[in-house]
Coordinates of C-alpha atoms in Angstrom, one line a residue:
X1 CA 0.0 0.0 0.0
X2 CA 2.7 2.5 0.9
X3 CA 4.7 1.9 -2.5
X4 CA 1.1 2.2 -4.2
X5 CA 1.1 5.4 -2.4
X6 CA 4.2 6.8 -3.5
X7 CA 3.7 5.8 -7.1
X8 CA 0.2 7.6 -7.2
X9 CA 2.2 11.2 -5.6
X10 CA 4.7 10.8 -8.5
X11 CA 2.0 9.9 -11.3
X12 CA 0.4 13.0 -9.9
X13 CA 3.5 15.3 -9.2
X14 CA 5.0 14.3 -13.3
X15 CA 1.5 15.5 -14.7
X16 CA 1.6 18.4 -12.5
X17 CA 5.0 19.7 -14.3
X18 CA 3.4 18.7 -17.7
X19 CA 0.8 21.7 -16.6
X20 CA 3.2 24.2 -15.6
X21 CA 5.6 23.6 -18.4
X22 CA 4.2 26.5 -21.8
X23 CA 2.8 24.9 -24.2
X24 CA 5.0 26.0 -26.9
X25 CA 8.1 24.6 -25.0
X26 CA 6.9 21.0 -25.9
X27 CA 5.5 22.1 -29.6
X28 CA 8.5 23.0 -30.2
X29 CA 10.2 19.7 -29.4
X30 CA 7.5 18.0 -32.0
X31 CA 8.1 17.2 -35.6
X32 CA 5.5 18.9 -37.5
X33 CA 3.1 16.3 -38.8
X34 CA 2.7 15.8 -42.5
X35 CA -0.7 17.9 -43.8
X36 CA -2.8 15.7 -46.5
X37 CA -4.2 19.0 -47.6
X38 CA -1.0 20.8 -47.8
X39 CA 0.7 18.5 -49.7
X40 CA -1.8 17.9 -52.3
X41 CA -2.3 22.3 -53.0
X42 CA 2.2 21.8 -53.2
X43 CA 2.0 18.7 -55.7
X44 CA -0.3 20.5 -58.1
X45 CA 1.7 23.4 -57.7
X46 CA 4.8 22.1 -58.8
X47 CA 2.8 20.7 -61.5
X48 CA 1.3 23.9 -63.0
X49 CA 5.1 25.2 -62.6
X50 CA 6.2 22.5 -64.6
X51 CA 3.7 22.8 -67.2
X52 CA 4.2 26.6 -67.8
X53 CA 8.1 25.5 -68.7
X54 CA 7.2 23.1 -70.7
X55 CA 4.6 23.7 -73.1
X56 CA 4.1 27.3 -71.8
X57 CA 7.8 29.3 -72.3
X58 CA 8.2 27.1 -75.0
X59 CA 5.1 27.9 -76.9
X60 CA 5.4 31.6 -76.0
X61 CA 9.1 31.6 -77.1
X62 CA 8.6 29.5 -79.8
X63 CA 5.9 31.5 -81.6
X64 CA 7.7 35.0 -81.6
X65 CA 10.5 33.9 -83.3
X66 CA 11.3 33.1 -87.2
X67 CA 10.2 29.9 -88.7
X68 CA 13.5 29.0 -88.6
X69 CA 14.3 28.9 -85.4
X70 CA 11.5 27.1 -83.9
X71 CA 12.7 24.2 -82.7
X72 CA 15.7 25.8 -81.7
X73 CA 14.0 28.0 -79.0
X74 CA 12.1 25.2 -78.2
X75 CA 14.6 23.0 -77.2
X76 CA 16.4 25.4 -75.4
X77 CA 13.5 25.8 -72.7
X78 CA 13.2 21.7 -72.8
X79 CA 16.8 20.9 -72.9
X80 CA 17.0 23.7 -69.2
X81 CA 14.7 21.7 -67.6
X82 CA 16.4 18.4 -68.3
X83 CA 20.0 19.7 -67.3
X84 CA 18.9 22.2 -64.1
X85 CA 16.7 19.0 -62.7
X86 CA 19.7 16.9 -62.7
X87 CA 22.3 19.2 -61.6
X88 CA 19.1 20.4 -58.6
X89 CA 19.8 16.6 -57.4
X90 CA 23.3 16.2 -57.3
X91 CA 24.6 19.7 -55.6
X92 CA 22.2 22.7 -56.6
X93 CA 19.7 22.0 -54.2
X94 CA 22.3 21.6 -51.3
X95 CA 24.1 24.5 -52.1
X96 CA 20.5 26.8 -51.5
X97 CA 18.8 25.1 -48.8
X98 CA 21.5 22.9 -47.0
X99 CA 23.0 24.2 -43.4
X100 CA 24.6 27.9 -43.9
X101 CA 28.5 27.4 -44.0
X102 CA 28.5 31.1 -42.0
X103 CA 28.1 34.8 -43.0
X104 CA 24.8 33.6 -44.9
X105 CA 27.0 32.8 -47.9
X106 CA 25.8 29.6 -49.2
X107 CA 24.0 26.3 -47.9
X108 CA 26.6 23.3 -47.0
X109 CA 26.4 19.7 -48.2
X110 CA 24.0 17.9 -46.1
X111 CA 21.9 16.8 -49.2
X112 CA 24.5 16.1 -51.7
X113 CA 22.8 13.9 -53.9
X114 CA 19.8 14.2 -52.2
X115 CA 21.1 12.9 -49.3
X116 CA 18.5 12.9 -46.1
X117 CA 16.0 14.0 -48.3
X118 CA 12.8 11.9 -47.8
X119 CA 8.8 11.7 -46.7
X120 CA 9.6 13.3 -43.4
X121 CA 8.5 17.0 -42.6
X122 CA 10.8 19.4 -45.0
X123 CA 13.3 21.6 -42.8
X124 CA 11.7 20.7 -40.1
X125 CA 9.0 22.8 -40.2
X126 CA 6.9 22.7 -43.3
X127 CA 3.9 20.6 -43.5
X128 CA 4.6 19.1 -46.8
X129 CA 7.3 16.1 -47.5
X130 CA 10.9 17.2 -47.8
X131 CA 11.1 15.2 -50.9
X132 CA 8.4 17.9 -52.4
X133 CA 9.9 20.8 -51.1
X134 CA 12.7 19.6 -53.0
X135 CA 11.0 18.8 -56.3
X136 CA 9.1 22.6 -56.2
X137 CA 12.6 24.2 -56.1
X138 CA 14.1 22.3 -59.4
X139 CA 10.9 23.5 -61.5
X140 CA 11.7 27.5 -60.2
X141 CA 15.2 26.8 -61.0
X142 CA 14.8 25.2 -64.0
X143 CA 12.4 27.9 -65.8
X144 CA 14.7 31.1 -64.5
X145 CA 17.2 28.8 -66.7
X146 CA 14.6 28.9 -69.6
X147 CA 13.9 32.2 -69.5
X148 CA 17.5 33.7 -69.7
X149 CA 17.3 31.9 -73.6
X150 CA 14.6 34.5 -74.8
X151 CA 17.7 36.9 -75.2
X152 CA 20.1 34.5 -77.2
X153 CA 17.2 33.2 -79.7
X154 CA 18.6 32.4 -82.9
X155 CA 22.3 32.6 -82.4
X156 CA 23.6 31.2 -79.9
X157 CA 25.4 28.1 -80.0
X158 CA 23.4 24.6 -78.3
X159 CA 26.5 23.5 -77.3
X160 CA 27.5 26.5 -75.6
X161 CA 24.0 26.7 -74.1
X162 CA 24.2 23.3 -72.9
X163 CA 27.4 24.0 -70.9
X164 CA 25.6 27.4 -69.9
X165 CA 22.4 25.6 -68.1
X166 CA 24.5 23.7 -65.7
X167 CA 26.8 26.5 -64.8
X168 CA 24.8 29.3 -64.4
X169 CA 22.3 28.0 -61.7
X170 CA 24.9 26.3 -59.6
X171 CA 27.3 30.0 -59.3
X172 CA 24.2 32.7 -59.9
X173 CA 20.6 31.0 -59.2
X174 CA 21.7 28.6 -55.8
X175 CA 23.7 31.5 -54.0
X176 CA 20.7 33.6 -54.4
X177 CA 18.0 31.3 -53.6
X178 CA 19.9 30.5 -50.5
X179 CA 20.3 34.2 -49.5
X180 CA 16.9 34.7 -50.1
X181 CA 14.6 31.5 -49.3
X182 CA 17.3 29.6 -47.6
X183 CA 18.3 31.4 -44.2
X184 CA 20.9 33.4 -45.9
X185 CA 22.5 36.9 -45.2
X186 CA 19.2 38.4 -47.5
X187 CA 16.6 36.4 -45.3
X188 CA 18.0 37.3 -42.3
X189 CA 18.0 41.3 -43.1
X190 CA 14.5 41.2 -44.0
X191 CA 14.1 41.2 -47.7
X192 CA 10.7 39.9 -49.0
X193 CA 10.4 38.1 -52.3
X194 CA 7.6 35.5 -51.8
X195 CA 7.6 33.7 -55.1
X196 CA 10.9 34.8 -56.9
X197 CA 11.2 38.5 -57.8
X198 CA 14.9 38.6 -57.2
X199 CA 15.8 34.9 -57.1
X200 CA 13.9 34.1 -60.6
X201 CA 12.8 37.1 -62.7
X202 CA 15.7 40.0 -62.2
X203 CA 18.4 37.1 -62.3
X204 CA 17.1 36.0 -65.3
X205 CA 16.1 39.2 -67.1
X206 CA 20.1 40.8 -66.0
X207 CA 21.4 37.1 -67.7
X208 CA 19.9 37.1 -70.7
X209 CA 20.7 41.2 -71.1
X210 CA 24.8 40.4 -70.2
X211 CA 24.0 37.4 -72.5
X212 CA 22.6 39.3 -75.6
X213 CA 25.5 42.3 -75.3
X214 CA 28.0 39.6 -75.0
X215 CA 27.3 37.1 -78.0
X216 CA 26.1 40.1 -80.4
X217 CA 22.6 41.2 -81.7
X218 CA 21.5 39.1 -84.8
X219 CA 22.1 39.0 -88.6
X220 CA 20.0 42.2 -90.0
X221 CA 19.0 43.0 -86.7
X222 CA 17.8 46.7 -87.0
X223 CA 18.1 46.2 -90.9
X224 CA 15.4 44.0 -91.6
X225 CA 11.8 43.8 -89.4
X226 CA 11.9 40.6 -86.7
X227 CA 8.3 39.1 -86.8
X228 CA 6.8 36.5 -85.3
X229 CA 6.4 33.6 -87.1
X230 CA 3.2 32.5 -85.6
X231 CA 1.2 34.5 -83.1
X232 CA -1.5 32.2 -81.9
X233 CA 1.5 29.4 -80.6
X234 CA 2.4 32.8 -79.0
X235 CA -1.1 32.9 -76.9
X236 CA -1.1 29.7 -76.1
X237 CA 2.3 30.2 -74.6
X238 CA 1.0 33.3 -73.1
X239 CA -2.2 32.1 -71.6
X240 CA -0.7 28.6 -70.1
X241 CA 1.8 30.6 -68.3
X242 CA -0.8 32.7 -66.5
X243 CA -2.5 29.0 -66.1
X244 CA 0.5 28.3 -64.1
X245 CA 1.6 31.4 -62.7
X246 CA -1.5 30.4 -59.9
X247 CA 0.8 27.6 -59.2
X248 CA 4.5 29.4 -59.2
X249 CA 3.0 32.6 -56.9
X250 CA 0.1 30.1 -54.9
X251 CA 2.8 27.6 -54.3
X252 CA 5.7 29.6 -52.5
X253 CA 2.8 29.6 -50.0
X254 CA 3.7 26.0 -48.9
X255 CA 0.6 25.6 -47.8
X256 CA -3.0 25.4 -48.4
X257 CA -4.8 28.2 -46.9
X258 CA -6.2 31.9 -46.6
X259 CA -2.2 33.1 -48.0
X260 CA -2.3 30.7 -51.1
X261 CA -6.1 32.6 -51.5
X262 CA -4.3 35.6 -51.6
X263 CA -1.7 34.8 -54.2
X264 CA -4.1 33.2 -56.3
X265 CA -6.0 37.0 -56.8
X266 CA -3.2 39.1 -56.5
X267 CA -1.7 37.2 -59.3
X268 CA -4.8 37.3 -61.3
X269 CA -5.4 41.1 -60.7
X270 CA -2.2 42.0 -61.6
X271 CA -1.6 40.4 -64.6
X272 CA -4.9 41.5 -65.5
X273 CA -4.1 45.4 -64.8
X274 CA -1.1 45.3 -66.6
X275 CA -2.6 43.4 -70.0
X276 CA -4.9 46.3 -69.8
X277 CA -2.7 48.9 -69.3
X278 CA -0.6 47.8 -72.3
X279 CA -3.2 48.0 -74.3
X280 CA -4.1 51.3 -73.6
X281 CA -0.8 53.0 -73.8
X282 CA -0.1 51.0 -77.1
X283 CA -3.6 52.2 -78.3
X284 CA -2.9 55.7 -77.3
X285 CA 0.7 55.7 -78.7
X286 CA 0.7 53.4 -81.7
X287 CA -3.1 54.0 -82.6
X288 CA -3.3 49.8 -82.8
X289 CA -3.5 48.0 -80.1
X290 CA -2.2 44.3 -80.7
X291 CA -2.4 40.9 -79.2
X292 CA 1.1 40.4 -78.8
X293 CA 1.4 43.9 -76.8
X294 CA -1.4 43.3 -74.6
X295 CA -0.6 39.6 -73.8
X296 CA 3.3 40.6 -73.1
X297 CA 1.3 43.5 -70.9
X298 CA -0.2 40.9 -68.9
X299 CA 2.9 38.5 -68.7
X300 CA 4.7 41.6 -67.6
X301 CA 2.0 42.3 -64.7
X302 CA 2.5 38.4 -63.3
X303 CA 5.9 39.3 -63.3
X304 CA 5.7 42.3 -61.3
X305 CA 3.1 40.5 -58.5
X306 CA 5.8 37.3 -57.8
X307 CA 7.5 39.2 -54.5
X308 CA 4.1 40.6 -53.4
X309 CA 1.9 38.3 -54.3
X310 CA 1.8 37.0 -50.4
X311 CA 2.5 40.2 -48.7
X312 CA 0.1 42.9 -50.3
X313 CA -3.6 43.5 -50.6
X314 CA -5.7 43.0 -53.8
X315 CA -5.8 46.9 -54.4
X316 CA -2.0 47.3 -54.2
X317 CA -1.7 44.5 -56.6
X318 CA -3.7 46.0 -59.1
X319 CA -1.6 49.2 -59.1
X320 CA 1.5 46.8 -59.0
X321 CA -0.2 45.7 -62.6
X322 CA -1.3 48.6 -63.8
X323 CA 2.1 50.5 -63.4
X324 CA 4.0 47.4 -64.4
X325 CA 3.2 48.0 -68.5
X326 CA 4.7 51.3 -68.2
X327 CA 8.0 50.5 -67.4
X328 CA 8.4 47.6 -69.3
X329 CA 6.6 49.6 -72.4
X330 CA 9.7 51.9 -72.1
X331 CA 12.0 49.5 -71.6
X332 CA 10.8 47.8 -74.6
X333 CA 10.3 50.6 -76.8
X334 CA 12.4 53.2 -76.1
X335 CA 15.3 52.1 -74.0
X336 CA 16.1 48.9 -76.6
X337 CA 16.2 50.8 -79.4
X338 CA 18.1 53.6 -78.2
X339 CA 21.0 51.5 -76.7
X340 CA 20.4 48.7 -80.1
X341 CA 20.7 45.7 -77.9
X342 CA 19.3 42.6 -79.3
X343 CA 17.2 40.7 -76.6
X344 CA 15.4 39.2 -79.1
X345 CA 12.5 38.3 -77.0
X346 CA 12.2 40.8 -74.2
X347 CA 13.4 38.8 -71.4
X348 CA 14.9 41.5 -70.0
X349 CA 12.5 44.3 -71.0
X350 CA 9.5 42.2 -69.3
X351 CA 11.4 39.8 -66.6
X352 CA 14.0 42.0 -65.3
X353 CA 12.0 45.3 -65.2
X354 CA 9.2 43.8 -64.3
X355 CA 11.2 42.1 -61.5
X356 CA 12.6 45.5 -60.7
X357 CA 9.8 47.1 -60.1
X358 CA 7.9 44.3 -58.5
X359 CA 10.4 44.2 -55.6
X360 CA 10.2 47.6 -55.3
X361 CA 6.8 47.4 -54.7
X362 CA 6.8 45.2 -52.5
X363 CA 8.8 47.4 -50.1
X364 CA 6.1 50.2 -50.7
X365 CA 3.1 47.8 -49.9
X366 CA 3.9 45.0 -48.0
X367 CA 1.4 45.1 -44.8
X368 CA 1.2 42.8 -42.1
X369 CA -2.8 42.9 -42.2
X370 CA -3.1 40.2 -44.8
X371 CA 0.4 38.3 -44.0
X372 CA 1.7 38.7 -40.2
X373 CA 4.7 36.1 -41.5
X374 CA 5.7 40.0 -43.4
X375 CA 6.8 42.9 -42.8
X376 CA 4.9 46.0 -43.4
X377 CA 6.3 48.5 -46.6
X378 CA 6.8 52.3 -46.9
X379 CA 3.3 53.0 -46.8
X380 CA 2.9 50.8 -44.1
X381 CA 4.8 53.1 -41.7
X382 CA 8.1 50.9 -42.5
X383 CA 10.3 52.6 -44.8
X384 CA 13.2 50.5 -43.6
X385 CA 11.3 48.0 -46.0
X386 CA 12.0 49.2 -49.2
X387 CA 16.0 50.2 -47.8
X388 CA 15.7 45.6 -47.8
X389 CA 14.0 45.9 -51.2
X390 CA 16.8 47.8 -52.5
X391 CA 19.4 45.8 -51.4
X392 CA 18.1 42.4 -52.8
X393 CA 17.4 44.7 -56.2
X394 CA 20.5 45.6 -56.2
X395 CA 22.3 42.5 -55.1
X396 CA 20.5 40.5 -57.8
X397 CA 21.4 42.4 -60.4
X398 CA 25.4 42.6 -59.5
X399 CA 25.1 38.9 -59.0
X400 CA 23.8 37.7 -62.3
X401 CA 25.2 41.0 -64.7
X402 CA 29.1 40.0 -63.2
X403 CA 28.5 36.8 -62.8
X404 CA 26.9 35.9 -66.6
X405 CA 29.3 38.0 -67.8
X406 CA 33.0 36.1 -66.2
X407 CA 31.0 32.9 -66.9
X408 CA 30.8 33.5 -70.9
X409 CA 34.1 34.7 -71.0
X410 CA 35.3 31.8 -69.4
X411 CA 33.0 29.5 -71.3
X412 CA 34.6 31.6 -74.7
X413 CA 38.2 30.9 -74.0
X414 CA 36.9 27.1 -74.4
X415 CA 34.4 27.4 -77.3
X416 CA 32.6 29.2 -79.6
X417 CA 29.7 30.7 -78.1
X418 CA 28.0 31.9 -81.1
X419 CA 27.0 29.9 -84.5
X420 CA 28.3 30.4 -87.6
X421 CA 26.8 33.6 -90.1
X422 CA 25.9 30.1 -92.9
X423 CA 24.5 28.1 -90.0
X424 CA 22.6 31.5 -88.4
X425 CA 20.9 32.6 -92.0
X426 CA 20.4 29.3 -92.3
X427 CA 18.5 29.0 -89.0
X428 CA 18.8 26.6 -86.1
X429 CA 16.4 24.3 -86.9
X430 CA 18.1 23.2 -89.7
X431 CA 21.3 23.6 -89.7
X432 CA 22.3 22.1 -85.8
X433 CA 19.6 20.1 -85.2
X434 CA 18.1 19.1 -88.8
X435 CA 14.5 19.2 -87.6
X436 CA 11.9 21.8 -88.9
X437 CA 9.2 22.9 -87.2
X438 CA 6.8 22.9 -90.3
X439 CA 6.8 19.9 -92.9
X440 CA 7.1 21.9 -95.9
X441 CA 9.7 22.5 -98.3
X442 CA 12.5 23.1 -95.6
X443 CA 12.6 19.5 -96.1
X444 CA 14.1 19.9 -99.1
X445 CA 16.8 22.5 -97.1
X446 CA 17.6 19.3 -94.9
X447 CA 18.7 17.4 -97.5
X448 CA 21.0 20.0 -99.2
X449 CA 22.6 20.4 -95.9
X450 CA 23.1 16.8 -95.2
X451 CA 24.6 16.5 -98.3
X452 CA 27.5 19.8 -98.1
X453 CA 28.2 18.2 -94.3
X454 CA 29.2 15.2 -95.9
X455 CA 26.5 13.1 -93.8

């Protein structure tokens, strides 16, 4: 009886200390438990990101350039994806999200090779599986890859761009996206980029500017009018990257709930205000207002919504959108063709400016109200906000421009980085890879150049 006794007072003394200990003491000691919910909104995400690589960047890219370099383009959006998922597994992935080395520099190698990267709980913390956390970053990576080739169309050698995929996201895309999304010196300041205004679209719109200066504007460019060879492929392009735009902004949510709500109409009220907005300054300026302008409008708006989309109400989105086609109108219009740089498909004039501004923005609207996981902006009562904006601006911008720029010249001194004047009149599609896009009488070009190779 007496031992019954003393077991009872400490059964009853242990669950006394269970009540006195905080609750979020022994949370915090808990592995988050896998959310069913959570998981599935993540999977389709990474899905709709996938499928506005490939078809969407490849349709839009595709169907603004010449006949002739159809395929070409095409390939070089598909061929990203293949290389960037790959070199995502082996080291990229490690190098963004692994355990900082210090000074918020870059991730160690804890999942080299996807090492320790499984079913469990990502990071720690998320409710969705590591191994999908993992699989939503190579599908960002890989289309900020992509979209660098809009400013190289037509020229630029496949070999060359090959060796260029795996290089550029393992020294410019991973130290970002770890400084940014992966604890890093960026994250820890305070900058806000929710989807990938620095990390994706102002990496890849400074790339594929450096890029374009670097390899030289095409054969008659300026001489001769550039149009597209096929304008509905174009909208197609267009309208399944809005498709998936809902899964790139609702995504970086990580979670199914009132933010991924959010992103889901900022993104759509954005890229609808700037489509309009395009249209209306093209109307007003060129007296006809075209498909292409107005769809590159709205492209330019989704853009300009990616570091908000999670920190800023539906009325500051739609001014985001609406003041998004204005600078990318000049950028397009007037600031190409006074400097005569050839990037051939805007990816610059829409990504990087549009990114520009976008985090910008961000640091003028950002408000706790709708996301307490933010910071509020300017307007907000936080001006220190858009001092962080600034910084990640600017930091992305030094990054990829130096960056692009020492890994060209180094990839130069090794091999050419620019097809031949025959195989660029020519075009691509032909003359490297010996496929045209149309079945017509280009057929007839394949044989003529199978027989001068000698094959």
């Amino acid at each position: 009886m007496n031992l019954f006794g003393k077991r009872s007072k400490c059964t009853y003394l242990f669950f006394l200390l269970l009540l006195l200990i905080p609750g979020n003491a022994l949370a915090a000691t808990e592995t988050p438990a896998i959310d069913t919910g959570d998981t599935t909104w993540v999977l389709i995400a990474t899905a709709l990101v996938l499928f506005m690589h490939v078809p969407g960047l490849a349709l839009f890219y595709g169907g603004l350039v010449s006949e002739r370099n159809v395929v070409s383009t095409m390939m070089h959006s598909f061929v990203s994806l293949l290389i960037v998922s790959i070199v995502w597994v082996l080291w990229g992935y490690t190098l963004s999200y692994g355990t900082d080395l210090g000074g918020g520099l870059i991730g160690g190698l804890d999942y080299l090779g996807f090492k320790d990267v499984g079913g469990e709980a990502a990071l720690g913390s998320l409710t969705i599986p590591h191994y999908l956390f993992a699989m939503l970053q190579i599908v960002y990576a890989a289309i900020t890859v992509a979209i660098i080739s809009g400013g190289i169309a037509g020229r630029i050698s496949f070999k060359a761009w090959v060796v260029f995929a795996a290089v550029w996201p393992t020294l410019i895309y991973a130290p970002m996206a770890h400084w940014v999304w992966g604890g890093g010196w960026l994250f820890q300041m305070g900058e806000l980029d929710f989807a990938g205004g620095t990390v994706v679209h102002i990496l890849s719109g400074v790339g594929a500017l450096v890029a374009a200066l670097m390899i030289g504007p095409r054969r008659g460019y300026l001489e001769e009018e550039q149009r597209p060879h096929n304008i509905v492929l174009f909208l197609f392009g267009a309208a399944t990257l809005w498709f998936g735009w809902f899964g790139f902004n609702g995504g970086s949510a990580l979670a199914s709930g009132g933010i991924t709500s959010l992103a889901f109409i900022t993104t759509h009220t954005a890229g609808a205000a700037a489509g309009l907005s395009w249209l209306i300054i093209e109307w007003s300026l060129r007296k006809r207002p075209t498909l292409i302008g107005t769809a590159t409008g709205a492209i330019a708006g989704l853009v300009a919504i990616t570091p908000g989309a999670g920190f800023v109400t539906v009325p500051s989105a739609l001014i985001i959108g609406l003041l998004a086609a204005p600078v990318c109108y000049f950028s397009i219009h007037f600031l190409k063709a006074r400097l005569k740089y050839d990037d051939t498909l805007d990816a610059f004039g829409v990504h990087g400016m549009a990114g520009i501004w976008g985090a910008i923005a961000t640091g003028l609207f950002a408000t706790k109200s709708v996301n307490p996981a933010g910071n509020n902006g300017l307007f907000y009562g936080n001006p220190e906000q858009l001092l962080h904006q600034l910084t990640g601006v600017g930091t992305a911008v030094l990054l990829s421009g130096i960056g692009t720029f020492v890994i060209l010249k180094v990839m130069g001194m090794f091999m050419q980085l620019r097809v031949s004047e025959e195989e660029e009149m020519m075009g691509l599609d032909l003359s490297f890879h010996e496929e045209p896009a149309y079945n017509n009488e280009n057929l007839e070009k394949v044989e003529e150049h199978k027989n001068i190779s000698g094959m």
